[in-house]
Amino acid sequence: MRQTPSAVVVLAAGAGTRMKSATNKVLHRIGGRSLLGHAIHAARGLEPVHLAVVVGNQREQVVAHVEQLDPGVVVAVQEEQQGTGHAVLVALDQLPPVDGTVVVTYGDVPLLSTATLTTLVETHTQRRNAVTVLTTRLPDPSGYGRILRDSEGAVTAIVEEKDATDEQRAVREINSGIFAFDAAVLREALGRVDFDNAQGEMYLTDVVAIARRDGRQVGAVTTSDLWQCEGVNTRSQLARLGSELNRRTLEAWMAAGVEVVDPTSTWVDVTVVLAPDVSLRPGVQLHGSTTVASGAVIGPDCTLTDVVVEEDASVVRTQGSQSAIGAGASVGPFAYLRPGTVLGVRGKIGTFVETKNAQVADGAKVPHLSYVGDAEIGEGANIGAGTIFANYDGVHKHRTKVGRQAKTGSHNTFVAPVEIGDGAATGGGTVVRRDVPPGTLAVSTGAQRHIEGWVLRKREGTPSAQAAQAALDSEQSTATAASEEPEA
Ligand code: UD1
Ligand code: CA
């Protein structure tokens, strides 16, 4: 029997008013992915023939997000939120006729995993159930639909809290809202669901009782992992689920051989890839498509987004995005790598250095206090402390090229477009406006001039003038003493 569902329907038409946000609830993110992104990802893991998302509130935002995330998703618009049953009906209307298994999930339940959905579908298929519901037992079940079972323990109905008797409310087993249905049973039963309940809505949960009354088999999969059933309604829940997701992500990486010194201050997106023997020091956030190779040490205190870090590199107190850091290279402390930074093998981008669209070749170093924009620095070159790559003339950006093994002096300005040749050198404070040929020393500062006594005359009476006077006096007396020494 085929285990792959014909369709997964993700419900996401709700308003999410308790988030108090201009952004739709399902677009809020944890672990580097929107809530809806997590739901779609888990659903895709089942490899369904069709995947539908039901949208309603703020649908422009949600639809744009879905199209960008997964163009294969069928978007079904539910104009008015008339209940979960109605939402599923809207989705089925939008899909070609389906048979087999239809799975229903929610767009705001981000920790639900493909593994749990697979268990649900497998149980549903193997037991030949008409309906299988994912349930869990909560210490405090308030707000949720309660699972009602007969004396044999078979599920007979789901009753919403608002429609429940006191006795039913005492039931701790709740409806997660996640179901597997036989498509034909679902469609037929939805045709018979009414709006006759406390909320005046068309409840998907009513399908359970209808199927049972028709003599069909209804089953349940009960999970002890409460987090997988928890939906986000408030910002507080968003933070709690975000932190639990992160805890799970870090546990998985630690099991795979990654050192995480302080899991409470380390945040890793679900999309990040780490190798065994990576070390994450306290205060590290890794986002997006960031990958870190074996032996690399990240942190303390780094935020890296879409950064590739190769073997044995060290990255300390650094903010970086869309950049690549070569094997054995060293970055920071206090470096800012902006998009397009590529640091070669054993290269260095050091303290208080900002880079942008800069290729720093193998073994090249920019150790201190510099801005490197739109640049190409050759193998083994060394850039002096406090150098500015002046790439912007106020209208256009230009490139600077520094050749292999060039050694430039401190406090230089490279006025782009300009090229410093292989093995060339520059003096301290040089402003390079013309290309420097290979092997040439460029010096642009004038010869040092002295205006003697200027401070004594122009800053008379200041501590500086007094210090200068004292130094001159003592020089004078030393000279006098020397001249008074009797000659041998
Ligand atoms: C629902 C279940 C309840 C279950 C709980 C689990 C029903 C009748 N009740 O209650 O048994 O314990 O979820 O969280 O099914 N949605 C739509 N269109 C609608 C209504 C809802 O798309 O017309 C979507 C929402 O965006 C949300 C999900 O369905 O993602 C659940 O809706 P919500 O209003 O939160 O249902 P609950 O009342 O919490
Ligand atoms: Ca809810």
Coordinates of N, CA and C in Angstrom, one line a residue, residues 168-256:
Q168 N -16.0 16.2 30.2 CA -15.1 16.2 29.0 C -13.9 17.1 29.2
R169 N -14.2 18.2 29.8 CA -13.1 19.2 30.0 C -12.0 18.6 30.9
A170 N -12.3 17.6 31.7 CA -11.3 17.0 32.6 C -10.3 16.1 31.8
V171 N -10.7 15.8 30.6 CA -9.8 14.9 29.8 C -8.5 15.7 29.5
R172 N -7.4 15.0 29.7 CA -6.1 15.6 29.4 C -5.6 15.4 28.0
E173 N -6.1 14.4 27.3 CA -5.7 14.1 26.0 C -6.3 15.1 25.0
I174 N -5.4 15.7 24.2 CA -5.9 16.8 23.4 C -5.7 16.5 21.9
N175 N -6.5 17.2 21.1 CA -6.3 17.1 19.6 C -5.2 18.1 19.2
S176 N -4.2 17.6 18.6 CA -3.1 18.5 18.1 C -3.6 19.3 16.9
G177 N -4.6 18.8 16.2 CA -5.1 19.4 15.0 C -4.5 18.7 13.7
I178 N -3.6 17.8 14.0 CA -2.9 17.2 12.8 C -3.6 15.8 12.6
F179 N -4.0 15.6 11.4 CA -4.8 14.4 11.0 C -4.2 13.7 9.7
A180 N -4.5 12.5 9.6 CA -4.5 11.8 8.3 C -5.9 11.3 8.1
F181 N -6.4 11.5 6.9 CA -7.8 11.1 6.5 C -7.7 10.3 5.2
D182 N -8.7 9.4 5.1 CA -9.0 8.8 3.8 C -9.7 9.9 3.0
A183 N -9.3 10.2 1.9 CA -9.8 11.3 1.1 C -11.3 11.3 0.9
A184 N -11.8 10.1 0.5 CA -13.2 9.9 0.2 C -14.0 10.2 1.4
V185 N -13.6 9.6 2.6 CA -14.3 9.8 3.8 C -14.3 11.2 4.2
L186 N -13.2 11.9 4.1 CA -13.1 13.3 4.4 C -14.0 14.1 3.6
R187 N -14.0 14.0 2.3 CA -14.8 14.8 1.5 C -16.3 14.6 1.8
E188 N -16.7 13.3 1.9 CA -18.1 13.0 2.2 C -18.5 13.6 3.5
A189 N -17.7 13.4 4.5 CA -18.0 13.8 5.9 C -18.1 15.4 6.0
L190 N -17.2 16.0 5.3 CA -17.2 17.5 5.3 C -18.5 18.0 4.7
G191 N -19.1 17.3 3.8 CA -20.3 17.7 3.2 C -21.5 17.7 4.2
R192 N -21.2 17.0 5.3 CA -22.3 16.8 6.4 C -22.0 17.6 7.6
V193 N -20.8 18.2 7.7 CA -20.5 19.0 8.9 C -21.3 20.3 9.0
D194 N -21.9 20.6 10.1 CA -22.7 21.8 10.2 C -21.9 22.9 11.0
F195 N -22.6 24.0 11.2 CA -22.1 25.1 12.0 C -22.7 25.2 13.4
D196 N -23.3 24.1 13.8 CA -24.1 24.1 15.0 C -23.2 23.8 16.3
N197 N -22.4 24.8 16.7 CA -21.6 24.7 17.9 C -21.4 26.1 18.5
A198 N -20.7 26.1 19.6 CA -20.5 27.4 20.4 C -19.9 28.5 19.5
Q199 N -19.0 28.1 18.6 CA -18.3 29.2 17.8 C -18.9 29.4 16.5
G200 N -20.0 28.7 16.1 CA -20.7 28.8 14.9 C -19.7 28.6 13.7
E201 N -18.8 27.7 13.9 CA -17.8 27.3 12.8 C -18.0 25.9 12.3
M202 N -17.4 25.7 11.2 CA -17.4 24.3 10.6 C -16.1 23.6 11.1
Y203 N -16.3 22.7 12.1 CA -15.2 22.1 12.7 C -14.7 20.9 11.9
L204 N -13.4 20.8 11.7 CA -12.8 19.7 11.0 C -12.9 18.5 12.0
T205 N -12.9 18.8 13.3 CA -12.9 17.7 14.3 C -14.2 16.9 14.3
D206 N -15.3 17.5 13.7 CA -16.6 16.8 13.6 C -16.5 15.6 12.7
V207 N -15.5 15.6 11.8 CA -15.4 14.4 10.9 C -15.2 13.1 11.6
V208 N -14.5 13.2 12.8 CA -14.2 12.1 13.6 C -15.5 11.4 14.0
A209 N -16.5 12.1 14.6 CA -17.7 11.5 15.1 C -18.6 11.0 13.9
I210 N -18.5 11.8 12.8 CA -19.3 11.4 11.6 C -18.8 10.0 11.1
A211 N -17.5 9.9 11.0 CA -16.9 8.7 10.5 C -17.2 7.5 11.4
R212 N -17.2 7.8 12.8 CA -17.5 6.7 13.7 C -19.0 6.3 13.6
R213 N -19.8 7.3 13.4 CA -21.3 6.9 13.3 C -21.5 6.1 12.0
D214 N -20.7 6.3 11.0 CA -20.8 5.6 9.8 C -20.1 4.2 9.9
G215 N -19.6 3.9 11.1 CA -19.0 2.6 11.3 C -17.6 2.5 10.8
R216 N -17.0 3.6 10.6 CA -15.6 3.6 10.1 C -14.6 3.6 11.3
Q217 N -13.4 3.2 11.0 CA -12.4 3.1 12.0 C -11.6 4.4 12.2
V218 N -11.5 4.8 13.4 CA -10.8 6.0 13.7 C -9.7 5.7 14.7
G219 N -8.5 6.1 14.4 CA -7.4 5.8 15.3 C -6.7 7.1 15.8
A220 N -5.7 6.8 16.7 CA -4.9 8.0 17.2 C -3.5 7.6 17.3
V221 N -2.6 8.5 17.0 CA -1.2 8.4 17.4 C -0.9 9.4 18.5
T222 N -0.4 8.9 19.6 CA -0.2 9.7 20.7 C 1.3 10.0 20.9
T223 N 1.7 11.2 20.9 CA 3.1 11.5 21.1 C 3.3 12.1 22.5
S224 N 4.5 11.8 23.1 CA 4.8 12.3 24.4 C 5.6 13.6 24.2
D225 N 5.9 13.9 23.0 CA 6.7 15.2 22.7 C 5.7 16.3 22.5
L226 N 5.4 17.0 23.6 CA 4.3 18.0 23.6 C 4.7 19.2 22.6
W227 N 6.0 19.5 22.5 CA 6.4 20.6 21.7 C 6.0 20.4 20.2
Q228 N 5.9 19.2 19.8 CA 5.5 19.0 18.4 C 4.1 19.3 18.1
C229 N 3.3 19.5 19.2 CA 1.8 19.8 19.0 C 1.6 21.2 19.3
E230 N 2.6 21.9 19.8 CA 2.3 23.3 20.3 C 2.3 24.3 19.1
G231 N 1.2 25.1 19.1 CA 1.1 26.2 18.1 C 1.5 27.5 18.7
V232 N 1.9 28.4 17.8 CA 2.3 29.7 18.3 C 1.1 30.7 18.2
N233 N 0.7 31.3 19.3 CA -0.4 32.3 19.3 C 0.1 33.6 19.7
T234 N 1.2 33.6 20.5 CA 1.7 34.9 21.1 C 3.2 35.0 20.9
R235 N 3.7 36.2 21.1 CA 5.2 36.4 20.9 C 5.9 35.6 22.0
S236 N 5.3 35.4 23.1 CA 5.9 34.7 24.2 C 6.1 33.2 23.8
Q237 N 5.1 32.6 23.2 CA 5.2 31.3 22.7 C 6.2 31.2 21.5
L238 N 6.3 32.2 20.7 CA 7.2 32.2 19.6 C 8.7 32.1 20.2
A239 N 8.9 32.9 21.3 CA 10.2 32.8 21.9 C 10.5 31.5 22.5
R240 N 9.5 30.9 23.2 CA 9.7 29.6 23.9 C 9.9 28.5 22.9
L241 N 9.2 28.5 21.8 CA 9.4 27.5 20.8 C 10.7 27.7 20.0
G242 N 11.0 29.0 19.8 CA 12.3 29.3 19.2 C 13.5 28.7 20.0
S243 N 13.4 28.9 21.3 CA 14.5 28.4 22.1 C 14.5 26.9 22.2
E244 N 13.4 26.3 22.2 CA 13.3 24.8 22.2 C 13.9 24.2 20.9
L245 N 13.5 24.9 19.8 CA 14.0 24.4 18.5 C 15.5 24.5 18.5
N246 N 16.0 25.7 19.0 CA 17.4 25.9 19.0 C 18.1 24.8 19.9
R247 N 17.5 24.5 21.0 CA 18.1 23.5 21.9 C 18.2 22.2 21.2
R248 N 17.1 21.8 20.4 CA 17.1 20.6 19.6 C 18.2 20.6 18.5
T249 N 18.3 21.7 17.9 CA 19.3 21.8 16.8 C 20.7 21.6 17.4
L250 N 21.0 22.3 18.5 CA 22.3 22.2 19.1 C 22.6 20.7 19.6
E251 N 21.5 20.1 20.2 CA 21.7 18.7 20.7 C 22.1 17.8 19.5
A252 N 21.4 18.0 18.4 CA 21.7 17.2 17.2 C 23.2 17.4 16.7
W253 N 23.6 18.7 16.7 CA 25.0 19.0 16.3 C 26.0 18.4 17.3
M254 N 25.7 18.5 18.6 CA 26.6 18.0 19.6 C 26.7 16.4 19.4
A255 N 25.6 15.8 19.1 CA 25.6 14.4 18.9 C 26.4 14.0 17.7
A256 N 26.5 15.0 16.7 CA 27.3 14.8 15.5 C 28.8 15.2 15.7

